Short mmCIF file of C-alpha atoms in Angstrom, two decimals:
data_model
loop_
_atom_site.label_atom_id
_atom_site.label_comp_id
_atom_site.label_asym_id
_atom_site.label_seq_id
_atom_site.Cartn_x
_atom_site.Cartn_y
_atom_site.Cartn_z
CA MET Y 1 0.09 0.03 -0.08
CA LYS Y 2 1.05 3.64 -0.44
CA PHE Y 3 0.66 6.58 1.86
CA VAL Y 4 1.11 10.11 0.60
CA MET Y 5 1.69 12.91 3.09
CA THR Y 6 1.62 16.64 2.69
CA GLN Y 7 4.21 16.83 5.46
CA ALA Y 8 5.81 14.01 7.46
CA VAL Y 9 4.41 13.10 10.79
CA CYS Y 10 6.82 12.68 13.76
CA PRO Y 11 9.30 9.87 13.75
CA GLU Y 12 7.25 7.82 16.14
CA GLY Y 13 4.35 7.94 13.65
CA MET Y 14 6.56 7.27 10.75
CA ARG Y 15 7.97 4.03 12.36
CA LEU Y 16 4.33 2.68 12.50
CA LEU Y 17 4.53 2.39 8.67
CA GLU Y 18 7.87 0.71 8.35
CA GLY Y 19 7.53 -2.59 6.54
CA LYS Y 20 3.80 -1.89 5.96
CA ALA Y 21 3.58 0.83 3.25
CA ASP Y 22 5.52 2.95 0.78
CA VAL Y 23 5.43 6.55 1.85
CA TYR Y 24 5.73 9.66 -0.27
CA VAL Y 25 6.25 12.94 1.60
CA ALA Y 26 5.41 15.93 -0.48
CA ASP Y 27 6.32 18.78 1.95
CA HIS Y 28 3.63 20.70 0.02
CA GLY Y 29 0.17 21.59 0.93
CA GLU Y 30 -1.21 21.51 -2.65
CA PRO Y 31 -1.86 17.95 -3.78
CA ASP Y 32 -2.65 19.28 -7.22
CA GLN Y 33 1.11 19.65 -7.70
CA TYR Y 34 1.71 15.89 -7.17
CA MET Y 35 -1.29 14.17 -8.62
CA ASP Y 36 0.95 11.45 -10.20
CA GLU Y 37 1.63 10.34 -6.62
CA MET Y 38 -2.01 10.73 -5.56
CA LYS Y 39 -3.17 8.57 -8.49
CA GLU Y 40 -1.44 5.58 -6.73
CA ALA Y 41 -2.25 6.58 -3.03
CA ASP Y 42 -4.15 4.32 -0.75
CA ALA Y 43 -4.04 6.83 2.09
CA PHE Y 44 -3.56 10.62 2.13
CA ILE Y 45 -2.27 12.34 5.36
CA VAL Y 46 -3.19 16.00 5.45
CA ARG Y 47 -1.04 18.02 7.90
CA ILE Y 48 -0.72 21.13 5.91
CA GLY Y 49 -2.74 22.40 3.03
CA LYS Y 50 -6.00 20.78 1.72
CA CYS Y 51 -7.64 17.75 0.25
CA ASP Y 52 -10.51 19.13 -2.02
CA LYS Y 53 -13.05 17.53 -4.31
CA ASN Y 54 -10.69 17.54 -7.26
CA VAL Y 55 -8.06 15.59 -5.49
CA ILE Y 56 -10.57 13.01 -4.06
CA GLU Y 57 -12.20 12.46 -7.48
CA ASN Y 58 -8.92 12.11 -9.25
CA SER Y 59 -7.24 9.77 -6.80
CA PRO Y 60 -8.70 6.39 -8.10
CA THR Y 61 -7.11 4.13 -5.37
CA LEU Y 62 -7.57 6.46 -2.47
CA ARG Y 63 -9.37 4.56 0.46
CA VAL Y 64 -8.67 6.81 3.52
CA ILE Y 65 -7.84 10.41 4.41
CA GLY Y 66 -6.07 11.20 7.78
CA ARG Y 67 -5.91 14.47 9.60
CA THR Y 68 -3.58 14.90 12.52
CA GLY Y 69 -5.98 16.83 14.66
CA VAL Y 70 -9.64 17.12 15.45
CA GLY Y 71 -10.36 19.96 12.92
CA TYR Y 72 -11.01 18.91 9.32
CA ASP Y 73 -12.14 22.04 7.47
CA SER Y 74 -9.14 21.54 5.12
CA VAL Y 75 -10.74 18.34 3.77
CA ASP Y 76 -13.84 18.28 1.56
CA VAL Y 77 -15.67 15.78 3.81
CA GLU Y 78 -18.75 15.63 1.72
CA ALA Y 79 -16.82 14.59 -1.41
CA ALA Y 80 -14.98 11.93 0.68
CA THR Y 81 -18.28 10.52 2.00
CA ARG Y 82 -19.69 10.34 -1.47
CA ALA Y 83 -16.66 8.38 -2.54
CA GLY Y 84 -16.85 6.09 0.50
CA ILE Y 85 -13.57 7.30 1.94
CA PRO Y 86 -13.46 7.70 5.75
CA VAL Y 87 -11.71 10.87 7.08
CA VAL Y 88 -9.71 9.79 10.18
CA ILE Y 89 -9.36 12.35 12.82
CA THR Y 90 -7.58 12.36 16.31
CA PRO Y 91 -10.11 13.72 18.79
CA GLY Y 92 -8.64 14.23 22.37
CA ALA Y 93 -5.02 13.97 21.28
CA ASN Y 94 -4.30 17.64 21.61
CA ASN Y 95 -6.95 18.67 24.15
CA ARG Y 96 -4.42 19.46 26.98
CA SER Y 97 -1.95 21.18 24.76
CA VAL Y 98 -4.38 23.62 23.37
CA ALA Y 99 -6.01 24.16 26.72
CA GLU Y 100 -2.65 25.02 28.21
CA HIS Y 101 -1.85 27.34 25.25
CA ALA Y 102 -5.09 29.30 25.73
CA VAL Y 103 -4.43 29.70 29.54
CA GLY Y 104 -0.82 30.67 28.67
CA MET Y 105 -2.03 33.39 26.41
CA MET Y 106 -4.34 34.69 29.26
CA PHE Y 107 -1.25 34.75 31.63
CA ALA Y 108 0.92 36.49 28.94
CA LEU Y 109 -1.68 39.24 28.40
CA ALA Y 110 -2.53 39.64 32.08
CA LYS Y 111 1.10 40.07 33.06
CA ASN Y 112 2.00 42.18 30.02
CA PHE Y 113 4.92 39.79 29.27
CA VAL Y 114 5.38 40.73 25.51
CA GLU Y 115 5.44 44.50 25.94
CA ALA Y 116 7.73 44.15 29.02
CA HIS Y 117 10.09 41.91 27.31
CA ASN Y 118 10.40 44.09 24.24
CA GLU Y 119 10.73 47.31 26.16
CA LEU Y 120 13.33 45.93 28.53
CA LYS Y 121 15.41 44.76 25.55
CA ASN Y 122 15.31 48.36 24.32
CA GLY Y 123 16.56 49.59 27.74
CA ASN Y 124 13.24 50.70 29.09
CA TRP Y 125 13.44 49.59 32.79
CA LYS Y 126 10.53 51.86 33.71
CA ILE Y 127 8.12 49.58 31.89
CA ARG Y 128 7.74 47.92 35.30
CA ASP Y 129 5.73 51.09 36.24
CA ALA Y 130 3.19 50.70 33.33
CA ASN Y 131 0.64 49.38 35.81
CA LYS Y 132 -0.84 46.98 33.32
CA ALA Y 133 -0.41 43.66 34.95
CA PHE Y 134 -3.17 42.07 36.99
CA GLU Y 135 -4.05 38.74 38.68
CA LEU Y 136 -6.19 36.03 37.01
CA GLN Y 137 -7.78 34.97 40.28
CA GLY Y 138 -11.37 36.18 40.58
CA LYS Y 139 -11.58 37.22 36.94
CA LYS Y 140 -14.43 35.92 34.81
CA VAL Y 141 -13.61 33.94 31.63
CA GLY Y 142 -16.40 33.21 29.19
CA PHE Y 143 -16.18 30.12 26.97
CA ILE Y 144 -17.69 30.13 23.55
CA GLY Y 145 -17.81 26.43 23.03
CA LEU Y 146 -17.60 23.73 25.80
CA GLY Y 147 -16.46 20.71 23.77
CA ALA Y 148 -13.56 18.60 24.95
CA ILE Y 149 -10.88 21.42 24.62
CA GLY Y 150 -13.23 24.04 26.02
CA ARG Y 151 -13.98 21.86 29.09
CA GLU Y 152 -10.22 21.18 29.61
CA THR Y 153 -9.53 24.97 29.49
CA GLN Y 154 -12.44 25.72 31.81
CA ALA Y 155 -11.08 23.17 34.39
CA LEU Y 156 -7.62 24.80 34.21
CA CYS Y 157 -9.15 28.28 34.65
CA LYS Y 158 -11.26 27.15 37.53
CA ALA Y 159 -8.21 25.54 39.26
CA ILE Y 160 -6.39 28.84 39.37
CA GLY Y 161 -9.33 30.66 40.91
CA MET Y 162 -11.10 32.20 37.90
CA GLU Y 163 -14.84 32.44 37.67
CA THR Y 164 -16.13 30.60 34.48
CA ALA Y 165 -19.18 31.12 32.18
CA GLY Y 166 -20.05 29.24 29.06
CA PHE Y 167 -22.18 29.09 25.91
CA ASP Y 168 -22.60 25.99 23.78
CA PRO Y 169 -25.89 25.27 22.05
CA TYR Y 170 -25.19 21.58 21.99
CA ILE Y 171 -24.75 21.20 25.77
CA SER Y 172 -27.53 21.41 28.36
CA ARG Y 173 -27.57 23.99 31.10
CA GLU Y 174 -27.38 21.22 33.69
CA TYR Y 175 -24.19 19.84 32.21
CA VAL Y 176 -22.62 23.17 32.04
CA GLU Y 177 -23.57 24.06 35.64
CA GLU Y 178 -22.24 20.68 36.92
CA MET Y 179 -18.86 21.99 35.83
CA GLY Y 180 -19.18 24.97 38.11
CA CYS Y 181 -19.70 27.13 34.99
CA GLU Y 182 -22.41 29.76 34.68
CA TYR Y 183 -24.71 29.01 31.71
CA TYR Y 184 -25.52 31.47 28.93
CA GLU Y 185 -28.08 30.85 26.26
CA ASP Y 186 -26.79 33.72 24.11
CA TYR Y 187 -23.05 34.24 23.59
CA ARG Y 188 -23.61 37.95 23.03
CA GLU Y 189 -24.82 38.23 26.57
CA LEU Y 190 -21.72 36.45 27.70
CA LEU Y 191 -19.52 38.94 25.92
CA LYS Y 192 -20.93 41.76 28.05
CA VAL Y 193 -19.91 40.46 31.39
CA CYS Y 194 -16.55 38.64 31.01
CA ASP Y 195 -13.00 39.78 31.59
CA PHE Y 196 -11.69 37.13 29.13
CA ILE Y 197 -13.39 35.35 26.28
CA SER Y 198 -11.90 32.16 25.08
CA ILE Y 199 -13.12 30.63 21.67
CA HIS Y 200 -13.48 26.93 21.30
CA VAL Y 201 -15.77 26.11 18.40
CA PRO Y 202 -15.13 24.67 15.04
CA LEU Y 203 -15.09 26.67 11.83
CA ALA Y 204 -18.51 26.16 10.14
CA GLU Y 205 -21.11 28.32 8.36
CA ALA Y 206 -22.80 28.96 11.73
CA THR Y 207 -19.55 30.12 13.39
CA LYS Y 208 -17.82 31.98 10.57
CA GLY Y 209 -17.47 35.62 11.53
CA MET Y 210 -19.42 35.10 14.78
CA ILE Y 211 -17.10 37.62 16.48
CA GLY Y 212 -17.40 40.85 14.52
CA VAL Y 213 -17.83 44.52 14.84
CA LYS Y 214 -21.16 44.19 16.76
CA GLU Y 215 -19.85 41.59 19.06
CA LEU Y 216 -16.64 43.34 19.82
CA SER Y 217 -18.52 46.43 20.73
CA LEU Y 218 -20.41 44.49 23.44
CA MET Y 219 -17.34 43.57 25.22
CA LYS Y 220 -15.82 45.36 28.23
CA LYS Y 221 -13.15 47.88 27.36
CA THR Y 222 -10.90 45.97 29.74
CA ALA Y 223 -11.66 42.56 28.21
CA LEU Y 224 -9.27 40.31 26.45
CA LEU Y 225 -10.07 37.87 23.64
CA ILE Y 226 -8.34 34.46 23.11
CA ASN Y 227 -8.75 32.40 19.94
CA CYS Y 228 -7.06 28.97 19.86
CA SER Y 229 -9.72 27.49 17.69
CA ARG Y 230 -9.83 28.39 13.97
CA GLY Y 231 -9.16 31.53 11.91
CA GLY Y 232 -12.35 32.97 10.36
CA ILE Y 233 -14.44 32.72 13.46
CA VAL Y 234 -13.23 36.24 14.32
CA ASP Y 235 -13.47 39.14 11.89
CA GLU Y 236 -9.74 39.95 11.86
CA LYS Y 237 -10.08 43.42 10.43
CA ALA Y 238 -12.70 44.25 13.04
CA LEU Y 239 -10.52 42.92 15.85
CA ALA Y 240 -7.51 44.99 14.67
CA GLU Y 241 -9.63 48.12 14.67
CA ALA Y 242 -11.05 47.25 18.10
CA LEU Y 243 -7.56 46.94 19.51
CA ASN Y 244 -6.08 50.01 17.89
CA THR Y 245 -9.05 52.20 18.99
CA GLY Y 246 -9.02 50.74 22.63
CA ARG Y 247 -12.45 49.27 22.13
CA ILE Y 248 -11.05 46.10 23.92
CA ALA Y 249 -7.81 45.80 25.95
CA GLY Y 250 -6.06 43.00 24.20
CA ALA Y 251 -6.21 39.70 22.31
CA GLY Y 252 -4.27 36.54 21.62
CA THR Y 253 -4.63 34.27 18.63
CA ASP Y 254 -3.01 31.11 17.47
CA VAL Y 255 -4.92 31.00 14.21
CA PHE Y 256 -5.58 33.17 11.10
CA ALA Y 257 -8.18 32.96 8.34
CA GLU Y 258 -5.41 32.62 5.76
CA GLU Y 259 -2.25 30.80 6.90
CA PRO Y 260 0.49 31.83 7.05
CA PRO Y 261 -0.65 35.56 7.34
CA THR Y 262 1.18 38.05 5.18
CA THR Y 263 3.57 40.42 6.96
CA ASP Y 264 1.24 43.29 6.49
CA HIS Y 265 -1.70 41.43 8.13
CA PRO Y 266 -3.57 44.02 10.41
CA LEU Y 267 -3.36 41.72 13.42
CA LEU Y 268 0.37 41.51 13.32
CA HIS Y 269 0.49 45.19 13.71
CA ALA Y 270 -2.37 45.71 16.17
CA LYS Y 271 -1.89 47.12 19.66
CA ASN Y 272 -1.84 44.70 22.65
CA MET Y 273 -1.95 41.65 20.42
CA ILE Y 274 -0.01 38.39 20.90
CA TYR Y 275 0.09 35.51 18.54
CA SER Y 276 1.54 32.15 17.69
CA PRO Y 277 1.81 30.27 14.38
CA HIS Y 278 -1.04 27.77 14.77
CA SER Y 279 1.13 25.78 17.21
CA ALA Y 280 -1.04 25.25 20.24
CA ALA Y 281 -1.42 21.61 19.42
CA GLN Y 282 2.19 21.14 18.47
CA THR Y 283 3.68 20.05 21.91
CA LYS Y 284 5.94 17.03 21.75
CA GLU Y 285 3.33 14.95 23.62
CA ALA Y 286 0.38 16.04 21.44
CA VAL Y 287 2.25 15.56 18.20
CA ILE Y 288 3.11 11.94 19.14
CA ARG Y 289 -0.48 11.14 20.20
CA MET Y 290 -2.01 12.72 16.92
CA ALA Y 291 0.44 10.79 14.73
CA ASP Y 292 -0.18 7.56 16.49
CA MET Y 293 -3.96 7.87 16.31
CA CYS Y 294 -4.00 9.01 12.70
CA ILE Y 295 -1.59 6.34 11.37
CA ARG Y 296 -3.28 3.52 13.35
CA GLY Y 297 -6.66 4.70 12.25
CA CYS Y 298 -5.66 4.78 8.54
CA LEU Y 299 -4.07 1.43 8.69
CA ALA Y 300 -7.29 0.02 10.37
CA VAL Y 301 -9.51 1.45 7.62
CA LEU Y 302 -7.21 -0.05 4.93
CA ASN Y 303 -7.49 -3.41 6.64
CA GLY Y 304 -11.27 -3.11 6.37
CA GLU Y 305 -12.09 -1.94 9.95
CA LYS Y 306 -14.69 0.58 10.57
CA TRP Y 307 -12.52 2.85 12.64
CA GLN Y 308 -14.64 4.93 15.02
CA TYR Y 309 -12.72 8.13 15.01
CA VAL Y 310 -13.82 9.66 11.66
CA ALA Y 311 -15.26 13.04 10.74
CA ASN Y 312 -17.94 11.23 8.58
CA PRO Y 313 -19.34 8.18 10.34
CA LYS Y 314 -22.12 7.99 7.65
CA VAL Y 315 -19.48 6.98 5.25
CA TYR Y 316 -19.94 3.33 6.62
CA GLU Y 317 -23.39 3.39 4.91
CA HIS Y 318 -21.77 3.71 1.56
CA PRO Y 319 -22.05 0.63 -0.73
CA LYS Y 320 -18.31 0.19 -0.47
CA TRP Y 321 -18.68 -0.77 3.18
CA ALA Y 322 -22.01 -2.70 2.89
CA GLU Y 323 -20.47 -6.10 3.17
CA ARG Y 324 -17.88 -5.28 5.91
#
């Protein structure tokens, strides 16, 4: 069998394929550029770039697509399902890493680490008198999305003495309140009362641009926004404007609508903004867990197993799987 990868997984993951498959590593996120390889692929691992309808329909031997993460907006899942191809994902593998990253950004903003670091390097010792740092204990953090990563982040925030509140249309009030989290039916009401907002929803039609000019105007002037979910959920131009005009106090993002962002991207030049290169899930531990789950899942599918961790469970209703 043959595996094609947009980018190599970690060595621990690559070792799982030794003696089992031929592997082609493209180091390129556009499979249109190596369709000769895709025409012979049994499995396609998407770490960077995309897997669109054209790739799926023109890869005649393709039987499984793997994503090293829980997000799968880079894969045309509908086209894969029509073709009977499971899209393997790795839920839970990076929960802790992303949660720690989100809380780390909260600390960095609250303690004014980035400005203090840069000013001290330039000889400004008096930045210590800026009077911008504050404690997290007792501050209220609102979660937009309380899936696995949102819940992990909420637990960490709770453990350091923060008050927590949450919005998730797919989770009951009772479940949210059992976490010790104040429940909100409308995330816009949540925006009005919280010191931090932390976003943990997938990118979909319902969530695209859900934080825009109107929503940012509802937040406290002292509030801080954290996005370790997906770019496109936040209107980046509106956020840059809100930061530069002092509409909100600061923000941190690990994600951008277009990645990598261009050097003139407005958020890269906004006031009181910190960012990382979509690396929240890239801890050593999470990378190994994601690669392990992804490769094992793809191998299982290629061996005829209905692997449970897929983005499109209805794929197993396809005629290709009817007799398995």
